[in-house]
Amino acid sequence: MEDWAAIGTNCSRVRALWTQVCINEQVVILDATRGPAFLACTVATRQDETLQMVELFSGGFSGWSQAAWAIREMGYPVNTSWLLDIEDSYDKPIQAQDRTTQIVRTVADLAEADFSRGPVAIFANIEHQWWHRAWIRAPPQLLVASPPCQPWSSAGQQSGLASPDGRLALLLAAICRVTQAWKEAGYECVSQQSLQLSEVGDGIRFFSAPEIASCHGALRPQFLPACDQTAMTMLGNALATPQAAVVLAHALQLFLKPGHRPDPAEAAAYCVNRAINSGNSVLARVTGGWMLVHVTEVGQIIASSHLRAQLEGLLQSAAASFYALSLGFGREADFVEQARIHCSTHVNLAEAMRLLRLEVDEVPQGPMRARECCQIGVEAVPVVPFQADVPRTSVCSGPILLCTPTGTIIVQAGVPDWLQQLKWAFDKCRSFNLGVVCLTCFGERLTCVSKFPPVVFIATEADDLHYSAPSFSREQVRACRLCSNGGQLVLSIAAEHALTWWIQAPSHLLECLGWQLISGDMPTEAGQTFQLSLQATGSTPPVPLCELRSYLRDLLFLAQLRHSTAAAELLLSEPILIQVVARSIGCLRLPAQLCVDKIEHMWRTACLAVDCWPTARVFSGPFPLRVESRLEDLVASPEVFRKGRDRCLVLTVMPETRGGGSKDENLQLAKSRVAALLLDRGVPLPATTKRSVAVAV
């Protein structure tokens, strides 16, 4: 009655398109109060150009809706308004795809649902009448459906209309007869298409739920029930997303203007390229089943505290999959350990030695067992390679070096227990249940495990880490001086910049290298200095004192580049890859008006602050750059070096060796050319560095 009251209040004229017909003597009564009824009346038009779609028989996979989401990501205005299915156990799978989905099971739920806040999933028998109120609440422009196909296949013994599921097709046809009523009212059906699933081969094979979801082109996170029968029923009735995208793209061409219509082939290719598969997904155990997600969406999943608690509670411990490397000197009886490194059993000793850049005469052959300890004699503890290279492939693989406050850990990416290895490393760093954060060597936050560089810093107390990557002006760096004091390094900062340094001091990065940054008293008078002292947290830190100067130099150089972007009016549209010799240290969007001369000045300022040789030149691969060149001009210039799949512009700082003269300049140019050519041909960074240094010999 509420619906009729709304019609009577807001509509001046009503036209019956489909009602029940009753004859009382000589009076013909059009009864719209019983059974499905469709009325045409005056309504207020929406100020919205988005095409609203309704999916019937959605199942838990909702292939039509996933196709609509994909086409919307391509930039076309289509949106799933609401879905309908009889199985109310599919609420978790549907909400896993879109957490804003509202669940409706009763008339009261439907009355409270807000169709403007997100999709609405209605769980009701299609033969019932109460859910038809949704047509009034959210009238769609597109109606899609994929009823059960078993009655028409050998799986359902081709029972056809003799089965209850087969008769659902008749009910769907009755609902779709509304189009005939619209035609009688003056409208015309301009498009009608159907899909036929291809026949499967003669071979018989049992597929797992993740395999079926992948074959159907899953794009959104999938909740797979633990019950195999439920999972097979949910996925077996699913409609493949690329197939649905083709039909939707054809339908949208009837609504959209020329030049703004999706190409069906591009829509299908988009779904195929974005689909979840075994090479780009993570299968995690959750309460009641499994969660299948793309690696790029893992962060969004664990951002939910409820799901994160389930993942951590059900994730098996990976402690048994690590062995220890004991680095030191002496024979086995009197061996003196200088450093201990934990390695995943997926990483053999030869790979670990190569990653640590250690040259050992004899390395034990064969795989290492869990909890085994291997003693390796070394002359000195290996220095962490400070590099922030982006993986060449879409998903990182191979060994990765984790620098943590509790020690160095080597994990293996791209294997089934990849996330378990990370969790083991995180748990080893946590204290008092504090959070952790993954960073590059120079503080840039890493939000996706697929983009991990070869070296990753794991910093603790993530909730209190407001400046993961420091940002200092040239004046603030110039006000700093690094000096030795009794075997320790001390940073002295002028009083006017003491507060900025105290807030942004990179103590979290130095802790990952085995050093503690201890702050002194804040200056109270002009002319006083604020001091930050570096002390080793262990007997043998991973980075010796002599190597900290070059690390702090690179860190302060990047801090000035970051600060220049904050005050810039216009930034470049593409990021610039910053290198020192052959090491990548960062990838930043820099000011378009920034000149090469200012970049060299930033380098000299950082060098003078830490007492390093300041002279350097900026190259782009083998091409020396003129000091007056601006970055916006370099982006359009053909005489620059670009790297990687994204063809990122490379700026390389080449420090000059002491002695000067044209000989040194030519030597640096030759080393730069050799390094650029080797890296472009895929030679690993350690081998590139070794060969470029050999040029000077």
XYZ file of C-alpha atoms in Angstrom:
697
model
C 0.000 0.000 0.000
C 2.942 2.343 0.584
C 3.918 1.970 -3.083
C 0.399 2.812 -4.249
C 0.310 5.830 -1.967
C 3.565 7.084 -3.502
C 2.174 6.624 -7.022
C -1.035 8.431 -6.162
C 0.873 11.323 -4.588
C 3.555 11.872 -7.242
C 1.960 10.767 -10.518
C -0.801 12.573 -12.406
C -1.346 9.872 -15.048
C -0.862 6.115 -14.817
C -0.844 3.661 -17.723
C -1.096 -0.082 -17.098
C 1.395 -2.069 -19.180
C 0.988 -5.479 -17.553
C -1.543 -6.443 -14.873
C -3.810 -9.271 -13.848
C -7.171 -9.189 -15.666
C -10.387 -9.931 -13.773
C -13.914 -9.867 -15.244
C -16.782 -9.004 -12.931
C -19.972 -9.407 -14.940
C -19.543 -6.779 -17.681
C -16.714 -4.884 -15.984
C -13.085 -5.634 -16.920
C -10.798 -4.990 -13.951
C -7.052 -4.467 -14.362
C -5.802 -5.689 -10.987
C -2.278 -4.439 -10.220
C -2.414 -5.374 -6.532
C -1.890 -9.104 -7.045
C 1.032 -10.705 -8.827
C 3.612 -8.861 -10.902
C 2.390 -5.591 -12.354
C 4.127 -2.932 -14.420
C 2.800 0.589 -14.683
C 4.029 3.591 -16.689
C 3.631 6.962 -15.043
C 5.173 10.397 -14.874
C 8.381 10.420 -12.840
C 11.212 12.819 -12.091
C 14.262 12.196 -14.273
C 17.642 11.645 -12.608
C 20.562 13.980 -13.151
C 22.833 11.020 -13.812
C 24.269 9.710 -17.068
C 25.423 6.389 -15.597
C 23.571 3.412 -17.036
C 22.140 1.262 -14.259
C 22.173 -2.524 -14.692
C 20.305 -5.311 -12.899
C 21.616 -8.889 -12.825
C 19.202 -11.766 -12.238
C 20.475 -15.244 -11.308
C 23.746 -13.614 -10.260
C 25.046 -16.559 -8.247
C 28.089 -15.979 -6.079
C 30.362 -15.197 -9.033
C 28.160 -12.448 -10.596
C 29.898 -12.555 -13.966
C 27.743 -9.802 -15.470
C 28.539 -7.429 -12.612
C 32.266 -8.144 -12.816
C 32.107 -7.363 -16.539
C 30.267 -4.107 -15.772
C 32.929 -3.168 -13.208
C 35.640 -3.843 -15.792
C 33.945 -1.691 -18.444
C 33.481 1.068 -15.872
C 37.221 0.911 -15.094
C 37.789 1.433 -18.822
C 35.968 4.761 -18.484
C 32.418 3.978 -19.618
C 29.342 4.893 -17.501
C 27.777 1.603 -16.432
C 27.041 0.411 -12.921
C 25.392 -2.582 -11.261
C 22.415 -1.256 -9.320
C 21.184 -4.517 -7.791
C 21.474 -8.291 -8.095
C 19.080 -11.161 -7.441
C 19.706 -14.790 -6.510
C 17.940 -17.426 -4.448
C 20.988 -18.728 -2.543
C 21.421 -16.478 0.488
C 24.689 -18.292 1.302
C 26.274 -16.304 -1.528
C 26.359 -13.143 0.579
C 30.046 -13.583 1.482
C 31.224 -14.191 -2.115
C 29.318 -11.144 -3.378
C 30.479 -8.879 -0.544
C 34.064 -10.070 -1.090
C 33.917 -8.518 -4.569
C 32.527 -5.207 -3.297
C 32.495 -4.493 0.435
C 29.855 -1.759 -0.041
C 27.256 -4.311 -1.184
C 24.071 -4.188 0.908
C 22.351 -7.490 1.690
C 18.542 -7.736 1.408
C 16.594 -10.812 2.536
C 13.216 -9.397 3.578
C 10.746 -6.673 2.651
C 11.997 -4.638 5.610
C 15.596 -4.932 4.386
C 14.513 -3.758 0.945
C 12.747 -0.723 2.402
C 15.892 0.277 4.325
C 18.330 -0.316 1.457
C 19.974 2.782 -0.010
C 20.512 2.087 -3.712
C 22.621 5.238 -4.085
C 25.351 3.992 -1.698
C 26.326 0.908 -3.667
C 25.014 -2.310 -5.175
C 22.192 -4.146 -3.426
C 22.179 -7.959 -3.376
C 18.638 -9.317 -3.025
C 18.363 -12.944 -1.942
C 14.873 -14.136 -2.822
C 13.043 -16.762 -4.803
C 12.404 -15.291 -8.223
C 8.903 -16.819 -8.095
C 8.012 -14.642 -5.102
C 6.576 -11.160 -5.522
C 7.985 -8.962 -2.742
C 11.331 -8.289 -4.427
C 9.575 -6.652 -7.413
C 9.499 -3.452 -5.348
C 13.145 -3.053 -6.412
C 11.961 -2.123 -9.916
C 10.338 0.959 -8.385
C 13.195 1.787 -6.022
C 15.913 1.512 -8.683
C 14.617 1.154 -12.255
C 17.423 -0.060 -14.553
C 18.308 0.646 -18.164
C 19.896 -2.784 -18.652
C 18.564 -6.178 -17.551
C 20.930 -9.159 -17.749
C 20.437 -12.733 -16.602
C 22.084 -16.134 -16.809
C 19.627 -18.784 -15.519
C 20.861 -22.281 -14.595
C 22.097 -24.176 -17.646
C 22.031 -27.710 -16.197
C 18.504 -28.531 -17.486
C 19.774 -28.009 -21.031
C 23.050 -29.941 -20.697
C 24.116 -33.515 -20.109
C 24.942 -32.585 -16.488
C 21.219 -32.115 -15.869
C 20.228 -35.081 -18.061
C 18.720 -32.562 -20.504
C 15.516 -32.505 -18.485
C 14.591 -29.096 -19.894
C 11.233 -27.701 -18.808
C 10.471 -30.890 -16.877
C 12.770 -29.765 -14.056
C 12.143 -26.906 -11.605
C 15.322 -25.154 -12.730
C 14.252 -25.459 -16.343
C 10.903 -23.830 -15.623
C 12.776 -20.831 -14.248
C 13.514 -19.948 -17.868
C 9.757 -19.609 -18.452
C 9.474 -17.254 -15.505
C 12.386 -15.214 -16.812
C 10.680 -15.082 -20.197
C 7.515 -13.864 -18.473
C 9.463 -11.070 -16.808
C 11.093 -10.211 -20.106
C 7.638 -10.058 -21.729
C 7.519 -6.607 -20.267
C 9.462 -5.633 -23.387
C 6.410 -6.647 -25.415
C 4.264 -4.388 -23.242
C 6.714 -1.549 -23.786
C 6.494 -2.191 -27.532
C 2.728 -1.910 -27.411
C 3.180 1.371 -25.568
C 5.253 2.748 -28.453
C 8.768 1.526 -27.586
C 10.908 -0.752 -29.756
C 13.446 -3.430 -28.775
C 16.627 -2.534 -30.660
C 19.001 -5.212 -29.312
C 18.603 -8.754 -28.032
C 21.506 -11.190 -27.700
C 22.124 -14.548 -26.060
C 25.224 -16.507 -25.116
C 26.008 -20.175 -25.769
C 28.691 -21.908 -23.724
C 31.113 -23.937 -25.831
C 31.211 -27.697 -25.494
C 33.945 -29.126 -23.292
C 36.393 -31.793 -24.479
C 36.101 -35.528 -24.000
C 38.779 -35.628 -21.296
C 37.577 -35.710 -17.686
C 39.449 -33.832 -14.978
C 38.479 -32.473 -11.589
C 39.189 -28.754 -11.221
C 39.672 -26.908 -7.962
C 37.591 -23.865 -7.048
C 40.429 -21.351 -7.701
C 41.017 -22.895 -11.136
C 37.346 -22.572 -12.080
C 37.227 -18.968 -10.847
C 40.301 -18.200 -12.945
C 38.864 -19.934 -16.027
C 35.723 -17.817 -15.697
C 37.847 -14.662 -15.698
C 37.467 -13.527 -12.080
C 38.446 -9.865 -11.686
C 37.364 -9.049 -8.148
C 38.370 -10.830 -4.898
C 36.664 -14.207 -4.622
C 35.460 -15.883 -1.435
C 35.560 -19.643 -2.033
C 33.513 -21.675 0.493
C 35.305 -24.497 2.277
C 32.536 -26.896 1.244
C 33.521 -28.244 -2.182
C 29.911 -28.890 -3.200
C 28.894 -25.304 -2.405
C 31.926 -23.916 -4.225
C 31.309 -26.075 -7.299
C 27.636 -25.091 -7.407
C 28.508 -21.417 -7.109
C 31.242 -21.443 -9.753
C 29.785 -24.090 -12.049
C 26.775 -21.873 -12.785
C 28.961 -18.799 -13.345
C 29.068 -16.796 -16.547
C 32.549 -16.067 -17.918
C 33.409 -12.402 -17.468
C 34.978 -11.843 -20.946
C 31.860 -13.263 -22.627
C 29.604 -11.014 -20.581
C 31.823 -8.008 -21.370
C 31.370 -8.557 -25.126
C 27.568 -8.471 -24.875
C 27.587 -5.491 -22.493
C 29.893 -3.550 -24.801
C 27.499 -4.151 -27.699
C 24.554 -3.018 -25.563
C 26.319 0.163 -24.432
C 26.872 1.183 -28.041
C 23.118 1.726 -28.269
C 23.142 4.194 -25.378
C 26.408 6.111 -25.744
C 27.432 8.728 -28.260
C 29.731 7.877 -31.190
C 33.356 8.163 -30.169
C 32.510 7.256 -26.562
C 31.430 3.651 -27.102
C 33.375 0.641 -25.797
C 34.857 -1.729 -28.345
C 33.719 -5.312 -27.585
C 37.122 -6.768 -28.478
C 38.905 -4.290 -26.199
C 36.456 -5.033 -23.376
C 37.097 -8.775 -23.675
C 40.874 -8.242 -23.860
C 40.729 -5.988 -20.801
C 38.970 -8.716 -18.812
C 41.392 -11.411 -19.982
C 44.475 -9.335 -19.156
C 43.169 -8.336 -15.727
C 41.842 -11.769 -14.763
C 43.156 -13.528 -11.674
C 45.455 -16.463 -12.437
C 48.027 -18.609 -10.677
C 50.839 -16.181 -11.490
C 49.318 -12.994 -10.074
C 47.130 -14.120 -7.181
C 47.227 -15.013 -3.507
C 45.074 -17.754 -1.971
C 44.615 -17.045 1.743
C 42.745 -19.054 4.364
C 39.871 -17.210 6.071
C 37.017 -18.282 8.293
C 34.651 -20.531 6.365
C 36.798 -20.919 3.263
C 39.465 -19.250 1.174
C 40.014 -15.780 -0.263
C 41.428 -15.567 -3.806
C 42.753 -12.066 -4.559
C 45.062 -10.353 -7.019
C 48.457 -9.526 -5.521
C 47.808 -5.805 -6.036
C 44.704 -5.989 -3.807
C 46.265 -7.806 -0.853
C 46.779 -4.487 0.927
C 43.093 -3.609 0.585
C 42.074 -6.983 1.982
C 44.303 -6.852 5.055
C 43.309 -3.218 5.635
C 40.126 -4.670 7.119
C 40.913 -5.456 10.749
C 38.353 -8.287 10.715
C 39.941 -10.047 7.723
C 43.462 -9.331 8.937
C 42.720 -11.074 12.228
C 41.433 -14.112 10.321
C 44.466 -14.211 8.039
C 46.955 -13.950 10.884
C 45.075 -16.479 12.982
C 44.845 -19.094 10.220
C 48.185 -18.442 8.508
C 50.559 -21.265 9.322
C 53.902 -20.369 10.859
C 56.825 -20.449 8.443
C 59.515 -20.709 11.127
C 60.412 -24.225 10.013
C 61.290 -23.033 6.489
C 64.363 -20.972 7.442
C 67.983 -21.854 8.041
C 70.779 -19.713 9.480
C 73.993 -18.414 7.932
C 76.700 -17.781 10.507
C 79.320 -15.403 9.083
C 82.627 -15.047 10.889
C 86.225 -16.217 11.006
C 88.220 -19.047 12.523
C 87.975 -22.795 12.389
C 84.937 -24.786 13.415
C 86.201 -25.350 16.956
C 87.004 -21.696 17.679
C 84.709 -20.029 15.133
C 83.871 -16.401 15.981
C 80.481 -15.309 14.642
C 80.244 -11.724 13.417
C 76.780 -11.807 11.867
C 73.847 -14.218 11.580
C 71.517 -14.125 8.582
C 68.275 -16.105 8.326
C 67.559 -17.542 4.865
C 64.494 -19.197 3.416
C 65.030 -22.824 2.461
C 63.915 -21.840 -1.052
C 67.206 -19.905 -1.376
C 70.234 -22.154 -1.788
C 73.648 -21.160 -0.488
C 74.972 -20.130 -3.901
C 72.079 -17.684 -4.380
C 72.518 -16.330 -0.862
C 76.235 -15.746 -1.444
C 75.503 -13.976 -4.713
C 72.881 -11.722 -3.095
C 75.277 -10.855 -0.257
C 78.084 -10.313 -2.797
C 80.344 -12.782 -0.999
C 83.067 -14.710 -2.782
C 83.647 -17.949 -0.903
C 85.982 -20.687 -2.095
C 83.895 -23.601 -0.846
C 80.115 -23.509 -0.560
C 78.213 -26.611 0.641
C 76.161 -28.086 -2.168
C 72.584 -29.295 -2.015
C 69.477 -27.849 -0.352
C 69.598 -26.606 3.217
C 67.312 -28.086 5.852
C 65.059 -26.065 8.112
C 66.697 -24.761 11.330
C 70.111 -25.836 10.059
C 73.065 -23.512 10.706
C 75.896 -23.161 8.195
C 79.189 -21.491 9.148
C 80.813 -19.391 6.416
C 84.258 -17.889 6.875
C 84.492 -14.282 5.654
C 87.062 -11.528 5.953
C 84.399 -8.897 6.700
C 80.641 -8.685 7.111
C 79.038 -8.010 3.693
C 77.747 -4.485 3.152
C 74.078 -4.037 2.293
C 73.703 -2.942 -1.359
C 71.769 0.336 -1.231
C 69.580 0.049 -4.306
C 65.895 0.630 -4.973
C 65.446 -0.976 -8.389
C 61.882 -1.609 -9.558
C 61.256 -5.249 -10.634
C 61.472 -5.802 -14.388
C 58.425 -8.101 -14.354
C 54.876 -7.362 -13.194
C 55.319 -9.673 -10.192
C 58.592 -9.788 -8.271
C 60.421 -13.092 -7.972
C 63.755 -14.339 -6.725
C 65.542 -13.731 -3.412
C 64.929 -10.464 -1.544
C 67.104 -9.038 1.227
C 65.133 -7.776 4.238
C 66.991 -5.397 6.559
C 65.289 -5.322 9.956
C 66.185 -3.963 13.417
C 66.676 -7.567 14.562
C 68.964 -8.641 11.721
C 69.105 -9.512 8.043
C 66.649 -11.985 6.504
C 66.637 -13.424 2.977
C 63.248 -14.487 1.619
C 62.180 -15.969 -1.699
C 59.420 -14.196 -3.637
C 57.088 -15.864 -6.116
C 56.672 -19.156 -4.224
C 53.519 -20.515 -2.520
C 54.651 -19.623 1.028
C 55.881 -16.143 0.030
C 53.472 -14.381 2.405
C 54.235 -16.833 5.211
C 57.901 -15.908 4.903
C 57.038 -12.214 5.188
C 54.835 -12.846 8.212
C 57.656 -14.743 9.913
C 59.989 -11.798 9.256
C 57.385 -9.299 10.502
C 56.760 -11.283 13.687
C 60.491 -11.394 14.343
C 60.578 -7.572 14.223
C 57.457 -6.892 16.255
C 57.677 -6.031 19.908
C 54.743 -5.126 22.140
C 52.401 -5.786 19.162
C 53.696 -2.739 17.282
C 53.040 -2.494 13.561
C 55.670 -2.694 10.841
C 56.050 -0.951 7.488
C 58.004 -1.913 4.357
C 60.292 0.738 2.863
C 62.965 1.124 0.241
C 66.531 1.761 1.380
C 65.776 5.485 1.386
C 62.362 5.513 3.048
C 59.798 5.308 0.232
C 56.805 3.268 1.388
C 56.142 -0.031 -0.393
C 52.431 -0.806 -0.553
C 52.468 -3.780 -2.944
C 54.562 -6.923 -2.523
C 54.687 -7.371 -6.301
C 56.819 -4.199 -6.515
C 59.407 -5.122 -3.895
C 62.968 -4.140 -4.899
C 65.905 -6.499 -4.198
C 66.519 -4.783 -0.828
C 63.662 -3.896 1.556
C 63.813 -2.192 4.960
C 61.320 -3.365 7.626
C 60.762 -0.516 10.088
C 58.872 -0.895 13.357
C 56.466 1.419 15.202
C 54.670 2.099 11.921
C 51.788 3.944 13.615
C 54.168 6.642 14.886
C 56.166 6.915 11.660
C 54.966 10.189 10.138
C 58.019 10.867 7.935
C 59.233 7.596 6.448
C 61.306 9.450 3.828
C 62.951 12.693 5.062
C 62.426 15.921 3.128
C 64.948 18.718 3.766
C 65.642 21.996 2.004
C 69.160 22.911 0.870
C 69.444 25.314 3.815
C 68.481 22.576 6.283
C 71.044 20.178 4.798
C 73.687 22.917 4.666
C 73.104 23.512 8.394
C 74.171 19.919 9.143
C 77.709 18.585 9.582
C 78.799 14.994 10.140
C 81.994 14.538 12.126
C 83.819 11.807 14.023
C 83.976 11.958 17.795
C 85.821 9.210 19.643
C 85.059 6.509 17.079
C 81.448 7.630 16.710
C 79.670 9.695 14.094
C 77.858 12.803 15.285
C 75.456 14.979 13.302
C 75.593 18.619 14.417
C 72.664 20.801 13.325
C 72.271 24.550 13.675
C 69.731 25.667 16.281
C 67.256 27.213 13.803
C 66.798 23.840 12.043
C 66.977 21.589 15.105
C 63.219 20.969 15.370
C 62.867 19.922 11.717
C 65.771 17.500 12.051
C 64.428 16.091 15.308
C 61.031 15.375 13.680
C 62.371 13.912 10.426
C 65.549 12.225 11.645
C 65.884 8.868 9.780
C 66.308 6.822 12.950
C 63.989 4.074 11.617
C 66.210 3.586 8.546
C 69.443 3.525 10.536
C 67.968 0.929 12.917
C 67.557 -1.406 9.940
C 71.308 -1.015 9.333
C 72.271 -1.820 12.921
C 72.685 1.752 14.164
C 70.837 3.732 16.793
C 70.327 7.482 16.513
C 70.500 9.151 19.925
C 69.360 12.761 20.136
C 70.897 15.309 22.466
C 69.252 18.237 24.218
C 67.432 20.799 22.136
C 69.375 24.087 21.885
C 67.981 26.928 23.969
C 70.083 29.770 22.592
C 71.201 30.966 19.185
C 74.593 29.651 18.175
C 74.132 26.309 19.934
C 73.918 23.053 17.985
C 71.633 20.059 18.152
C 73.505 16.751 18.080
C 72.453 13.313 16.859
C 74.891 10.514 17.743
C 75.100 7.183 15.926
C 75.794 4.103 18.052
C 75.917 0.483 16.936
C 73.122 -1.708 18.331
C 75.303 -4.829 18.132
C 78.936 -5.842 18.113
C 79.076 -5.987 14.299
C 76.422 -3.902 12.492
C 75.463 -4.887 8.910
C 76.843 -1.559 7.657
C 80.234 -0.455 8.998
C 80.903 3.086 10.099
C 82.915 3.924 6.986
C 79.958 3.069 4.705
C 77.455 5.222 6.578
C 78.816 8.423 5.059
C 77.934 7.432 1.500
C 74.507 6.190 2.620
C 73.731 9.452 4.439
C 74.991 11.386 1.405
C 72.500 9.622 -0.893
C 69.734 10.018 1.700
C 70.276 13.789 2.051
C 70.492 14.188 -1.724
C 67.095 12.529 -2.165
C 65.679 14.570 0.733
C 66.465 17.787 -1.162
C 64.855 16.460 -4.341
C 61.694 15.572 -2.408
C 61.605 19.024 -0.833
C 61.856 20.668 -4.262
C 58.640 18.949 -5.351
C 56.638 20.373 -2.426
C 57.020 24.018 -3.505
C 56.921 23.413 -7.270
C 54.064 24.861 -9.303
C 54.284 22.190 -12.011
C 55.591 18.635 -11.770
C 56.541 16.344 -14.610
C 53.836 13.951 -15.738
C 56.259 11.010 -15.531
C 58.650 9.961 -12.750
C 62.428 10.242 -13.096
C 64.695 7.360 -12.076
C 67.582 8.704 -9.962
C 70.855 6.763 -9.996
C 74.273 7.120 -8.396
C 76.734 5.472 -10.787
C 74.819 2.228 -11.502
C 72.654 2.137 -8.352
C 69.006 3.200 -8.483
C 68.165 5.160 -5.333
C 64.693 6.521 -6.087
C 61.974 7.295 -8.615
C 60.380 10.749 -8.215
C 58.177 13.186 -10.096
C 60.358 16.284 -10.106
C 59.600 19.948 -10.908
C 59.407 20.608 -14.635
C 61.520 23.786 -14.294
C 64.297 22.096 -12.302
C 67.706 22.530 -13.960
C 70.601 20.089 -14.010
C 72.716 22.766 -12.345
C 70.446 22.768 -9.266
C 70.585 18.971 -9.095
C 74.386 19.125 -9.043
C 74.217 21.794 -6.324
C 71.979 19.507 -4.236
C 74.533 16.730 -4.620
C 77.395 18.986 -3.546
C 75.405 20.206 -0.529
C 74.768 16.620 0.597
C 78.429 15.686 0.097
C 79.713 18.648 2.106
C 77.299 17.844 4.942
C 78.769 14.350 5.406
C 82.362 15.217 4.417
C 82.469 13.405 1.050
C 84.141 14.493 -2.186
C 81.574 16.932 -3.658
C 82.351 17.176 -7.377
C 80.058 15.279 -9.739
C 78.371 15.455 -13.121
C 74.852 14.436 -14.114
C 74.380 12.056 -17.024
C 71.427 10.335 -18.622
C 72.925 6.941 -19.338
C 75.933 7.612 -21.600
C 74.795 11.178 -22.409
C 76.353 14.022 -20.353
C 73.769 16.720 -19.613
C 74.308 20.452 -19.927
C 73.950 22.305 -16.629
C 71.356 24.741 -18.026
C 69.067 21.940 -19.277
C 65.621 21.828 -17.696
C 63.853 18.558 -16.962
C 60.827 19.427 -19.092
C 63.181 19.794 -22.074
C 64.999 16.551 -21.285
C 61.736 14.588 -21.254
C 61.133 15.564 -24.884
C 64.766 15.146 -25.950
C 65.899 12.047 -27.891
C 69.421 12.254 -26.395
C 68.466 10.774 -23.047
C 68.500 7.251 -21.665
C 65.266 5.468 -20.740
C 64.977 2.227 -18.819
C 62.444 -0.495 -18.064
C 59.051 -1.380 -19.473
C 57.744 2.114 -18.699
C 60.729 3.707 -20.487
C 61.486 5.828 -17.445
C 63.932 8.716 -17.940
C 67.198 8.070 -16.067
C 69.340 10.732 -14.368
C 72.703 9.391 -13.206
C 74.994 11.224 -10.798
C 78.617 10.342 -11.536
C 80.933 11.425 -8.685
C 84.350 12.433 -9.940
C 87.447 10.854 -8.472
C 90.127 12.997 -6.900
C 92.793 14.249 -9.223
C 90.587 16.070 -11.724
C 91.475 16.819 -15.315
C 90.064 15.560 -18.584
C 91.372 12.073 -17.905
C 89.092 11.619 -14.896
C 86.141 13.065 -16.776
C 86.658 10.727 -19.717
C 87.065 7.794 -17.348
C 83.770 8.545 -15.621
C 82.055 8.904 -18.993
C 83.428 5.539 -20.119
C 82.271 3.865 -16.905
C 78.823 5.401 -17.311
C 78.534 4.168 -20.903
C 79.583 0.646 -19.936
C 77.135 0.540 -16.999
C 74.226 1.843 -19.107
C 74.819 -0.686 -21.885
C 75.167 -3.629 -19.498
C 72.034 -2.748 -17.515
C 70.051 -2.247 -20.712
C 71.024 -5.761 -21.800
C 69.838 -7.295 -18.532
C 73.185 -7.801 -16.772
C 72.628 -7.917 -12.966
C 73.657 -4.888 -10.934
C 76.554 -6.552 -9.010
C 78.129 -7.774 -12.264
C 77.549 -4.367 -13.879
C 79.240 -2.546 -11.008
C 82.192 -4.927 -11.062
C 82.716 -4.575 -14.811
C 82.304 -0.785 -14.830
C 84.888 -0.466 -12.052
C 87.213 -2.698 -14.063
C 87.254 -0.028 -16.779
C 89.481 2.101 -14.540
C 92.043 -0.664 -14.120
